[in-house]
XYZ file of C-alpha atoms in Angstrom:
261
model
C 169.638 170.087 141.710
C 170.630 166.251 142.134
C 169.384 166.419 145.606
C 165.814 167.596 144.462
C 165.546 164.835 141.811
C 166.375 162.244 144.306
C 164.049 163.127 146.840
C 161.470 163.435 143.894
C 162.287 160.141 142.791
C 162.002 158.535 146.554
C 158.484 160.250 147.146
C 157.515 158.606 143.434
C 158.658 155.204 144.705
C 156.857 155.904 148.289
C 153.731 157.156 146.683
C 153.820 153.667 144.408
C 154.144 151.284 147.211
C 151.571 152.862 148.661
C 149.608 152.580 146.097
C 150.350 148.680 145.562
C 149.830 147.954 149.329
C 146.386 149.560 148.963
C 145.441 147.593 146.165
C 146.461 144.275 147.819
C 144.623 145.481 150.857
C 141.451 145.677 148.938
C 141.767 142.879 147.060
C 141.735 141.134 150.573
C 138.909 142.932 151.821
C 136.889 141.592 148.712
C 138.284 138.137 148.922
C 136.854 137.910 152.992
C 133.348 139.968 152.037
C 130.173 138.408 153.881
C 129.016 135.689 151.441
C 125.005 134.956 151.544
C 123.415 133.409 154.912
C 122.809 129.792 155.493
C 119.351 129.171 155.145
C 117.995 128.459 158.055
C 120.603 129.493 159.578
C 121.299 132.585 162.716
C 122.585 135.572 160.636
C 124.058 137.274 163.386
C 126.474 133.346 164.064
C 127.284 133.433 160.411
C 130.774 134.217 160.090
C 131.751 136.822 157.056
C 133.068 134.699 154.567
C 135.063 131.305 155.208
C 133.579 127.474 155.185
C 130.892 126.552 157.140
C 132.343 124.027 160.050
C 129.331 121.218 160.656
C 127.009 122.911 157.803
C 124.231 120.168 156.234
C 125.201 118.096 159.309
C 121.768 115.951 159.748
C 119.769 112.372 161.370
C 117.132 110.660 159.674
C 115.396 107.492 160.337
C 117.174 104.755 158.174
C 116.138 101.129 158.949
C 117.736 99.382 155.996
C 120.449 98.798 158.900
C 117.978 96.776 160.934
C 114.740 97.468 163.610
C 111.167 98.216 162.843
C 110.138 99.976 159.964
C 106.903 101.463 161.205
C 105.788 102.215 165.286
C 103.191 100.955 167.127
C 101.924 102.597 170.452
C 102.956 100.855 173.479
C 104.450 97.791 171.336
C 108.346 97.318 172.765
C 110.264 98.153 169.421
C 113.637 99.197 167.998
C 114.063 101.769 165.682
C 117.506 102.882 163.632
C 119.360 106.403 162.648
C 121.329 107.369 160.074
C 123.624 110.105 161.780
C 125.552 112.161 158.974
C 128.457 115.003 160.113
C 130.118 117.329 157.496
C 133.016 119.465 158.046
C 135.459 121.031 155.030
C 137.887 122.675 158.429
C 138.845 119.685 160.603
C 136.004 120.450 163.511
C 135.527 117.811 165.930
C 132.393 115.969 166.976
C 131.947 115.385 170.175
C 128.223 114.894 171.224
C 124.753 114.181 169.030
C 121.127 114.780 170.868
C 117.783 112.963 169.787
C 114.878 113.797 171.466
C 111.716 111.509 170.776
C 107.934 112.867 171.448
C 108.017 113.274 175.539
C 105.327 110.467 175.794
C 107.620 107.636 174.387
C 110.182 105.858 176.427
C 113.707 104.926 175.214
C 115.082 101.422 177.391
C 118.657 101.558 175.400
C 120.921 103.113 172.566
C 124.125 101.132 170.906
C 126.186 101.469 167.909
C 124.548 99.037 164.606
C 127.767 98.800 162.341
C 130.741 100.001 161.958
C 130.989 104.040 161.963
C 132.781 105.200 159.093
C 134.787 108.100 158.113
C 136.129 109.354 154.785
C 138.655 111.160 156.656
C 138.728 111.017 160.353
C 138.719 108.545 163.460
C 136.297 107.416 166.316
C 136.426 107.870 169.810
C 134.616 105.426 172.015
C 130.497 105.483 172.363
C 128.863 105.950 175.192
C 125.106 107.634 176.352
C 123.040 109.074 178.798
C 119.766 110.490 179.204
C 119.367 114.517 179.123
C 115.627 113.970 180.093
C 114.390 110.823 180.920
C 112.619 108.799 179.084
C 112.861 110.668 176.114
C 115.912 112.812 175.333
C 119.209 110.863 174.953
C 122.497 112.290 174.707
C 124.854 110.297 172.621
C 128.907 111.095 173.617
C 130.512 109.610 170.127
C 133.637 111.649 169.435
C 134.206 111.866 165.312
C 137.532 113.867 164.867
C 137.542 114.980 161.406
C 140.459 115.323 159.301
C 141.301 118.503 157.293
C 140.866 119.024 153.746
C 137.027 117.838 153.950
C 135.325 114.968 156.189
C 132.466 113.101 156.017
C 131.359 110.563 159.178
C 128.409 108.398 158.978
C 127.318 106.134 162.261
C 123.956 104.167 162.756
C 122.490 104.888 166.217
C 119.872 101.962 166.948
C 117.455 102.610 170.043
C 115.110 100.219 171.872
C 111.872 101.935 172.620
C 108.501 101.742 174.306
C 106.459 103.943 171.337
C 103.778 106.461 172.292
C 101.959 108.786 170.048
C 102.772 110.422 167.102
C 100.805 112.570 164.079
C 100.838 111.618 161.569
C 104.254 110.674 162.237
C 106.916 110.528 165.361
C 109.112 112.977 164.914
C 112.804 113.107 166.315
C 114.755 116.470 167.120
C 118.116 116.141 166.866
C 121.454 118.945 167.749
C 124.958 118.699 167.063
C 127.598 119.397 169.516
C 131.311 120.383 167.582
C 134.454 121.914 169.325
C 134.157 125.503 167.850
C 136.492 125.664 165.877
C 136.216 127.663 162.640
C 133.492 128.783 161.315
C 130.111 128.232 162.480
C 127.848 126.516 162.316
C 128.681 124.290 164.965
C 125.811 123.392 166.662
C 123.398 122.406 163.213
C 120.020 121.110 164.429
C 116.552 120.021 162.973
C 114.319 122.619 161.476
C 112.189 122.954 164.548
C 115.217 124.310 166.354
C 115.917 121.916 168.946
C 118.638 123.228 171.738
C 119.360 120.334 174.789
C 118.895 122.447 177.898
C 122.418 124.379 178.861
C 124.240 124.120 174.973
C 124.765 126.945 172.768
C 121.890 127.964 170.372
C 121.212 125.990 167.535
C 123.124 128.187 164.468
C 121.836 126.347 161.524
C 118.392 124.674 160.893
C 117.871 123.055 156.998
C 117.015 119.629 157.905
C 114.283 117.915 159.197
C 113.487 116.406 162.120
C 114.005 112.025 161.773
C 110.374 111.295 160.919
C 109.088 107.394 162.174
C 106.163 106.676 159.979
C 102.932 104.957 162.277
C 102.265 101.116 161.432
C 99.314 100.750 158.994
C 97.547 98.353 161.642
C 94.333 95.690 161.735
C 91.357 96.987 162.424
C 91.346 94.455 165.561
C 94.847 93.900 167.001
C 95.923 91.514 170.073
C 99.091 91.915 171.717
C 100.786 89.814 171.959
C 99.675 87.318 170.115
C 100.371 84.193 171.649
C 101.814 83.250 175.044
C 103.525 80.426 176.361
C 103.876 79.060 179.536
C 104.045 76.477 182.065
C 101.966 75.271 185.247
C 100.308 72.876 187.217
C 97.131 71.047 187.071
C 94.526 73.493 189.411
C 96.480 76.302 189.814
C 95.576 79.510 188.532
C 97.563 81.430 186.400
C 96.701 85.217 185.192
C 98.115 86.362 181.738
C 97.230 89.642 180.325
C 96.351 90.770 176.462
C 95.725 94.008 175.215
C 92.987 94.322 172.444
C 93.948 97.682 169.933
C 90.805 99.299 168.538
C 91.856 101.333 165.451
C 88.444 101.068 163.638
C 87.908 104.807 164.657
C 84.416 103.869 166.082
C 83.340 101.971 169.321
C 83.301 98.576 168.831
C 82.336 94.790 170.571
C 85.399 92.461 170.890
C 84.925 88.658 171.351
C 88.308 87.046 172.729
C 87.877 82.861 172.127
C 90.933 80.809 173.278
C 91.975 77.800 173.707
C 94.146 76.078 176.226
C 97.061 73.494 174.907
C 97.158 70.863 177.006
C 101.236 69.795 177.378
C 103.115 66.665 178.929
């Protein structure tokens, strides 16, 4: 009889730690259960659960650091970035993308500032084109401390503008190390992807918009030129004359020649 109630008691115990195993088990479950997709963002890279590595990671034209505020076509010009990475999980930076419309020209890229991070370091800066004229590759490493990190660099370029309606929009991609949860490759709304990197997983933010100059009717470029030469020889200079009534027009060009020592 003493033998029955002790194997009774045993299966009691058993049957209870099964019982609190299962409960844990599902308390886990509903702990890691699929939270609600990025916007914008791939649902089949959104991991179930967990923080988002690079998420609201962005570029936007900022120049209260310096450079033109405003383009004008074919008018050498430089023109600054604001270039903002997130991560709550200690993912790395290594690489940021710009693209610029395919009929503009970009001469050179360089750091305006110092880069800052709430919690991180820098690695050195250095850049390349992906397709030239146009599509720059910035290598900037940012490696982002746990706990939450926020990095903020200003990216000026110097640029030979083209065209752009009503305004000269930027793409932009961001290239992190993986680790985590995705997103790691957050990119501007239109979806930009470089050629040969991984799919753009999230796309909230907007492409960098560069507003167009509100220009003169009647615009000569450049303005004034200076120069030196001798009596009888001839010299050739050229101007270029910007239209922008909308309608044909009749340009006079008077000038007069400074006579020096």
């Amino acid at each position: 009889m003493k033998r029955i109630w002790i194997f009774t008691a045993l299966a009691v115990l058993v049957t209870a730690a099964l019982i609190f195993i299962g409960s844990v088990a599902l308390a886990e479950e509903d702990t890691d259960s699929p939270g609600p997709a990025l916007t914008g963002a791939n649902p089949d890279a959104v991991a179930a659960g967990g923080i988002q590595s690079l998420s609201g990671s962005f570029v936007e034209f900022d120049p209260s650091v310096g450079g033109d505020v405003c383009f004008i076509p074919d008018m050498p010009q430089t023109f600054c970035f604001r270039a903002e990475s997130f991560s709550p999980d200690w993912e790395y930076v290594y690489n940021l993308w710009q693209m610029f419309p395919d009929d503009w020209t970009v001469t050179d890229v360089y750091v305006e500032g110092t880069p800052w991070c709430d919690n991180g370091t820098w690695g050195t800066f250095s850049w390349s084109f992906q397709t030239s004229p146009y599509e720059v590759n910035i290598y900037h490493p940012r490696y982002q401390g746990s706990g939450g990190a926020h990095c903020i660099a200003y990216y000026c370029f110097e640029v030979l503008p083209g065209t752009g309606e009503p305004e000269a929009l930027e793409s932009w991609y961001w290239d992190g190390d993986g680790y985590g949860a995705v997103p790691h490759n957050p990119c501007s709304d239109d979806q930009y992807t470089p050629a040969g990197q991984n799919t753009c997983d999230e796309w909230i933010n907007p492409q960098a918009a560069v507003p167009p100059c509100e220009l003169d009717p009647i615009m000569l470029t450049p303005q004034e030129i200076y120069d030196e030469g001798c009596p009888c020889e001839p010299q050739e200079h050229e101007f270029t004359v910007w239209n922008n009534t909308g309608y044909n027009t009749d340009v006079n060009l008077t000038y007069t020649l400074v006579q020096g020592d």
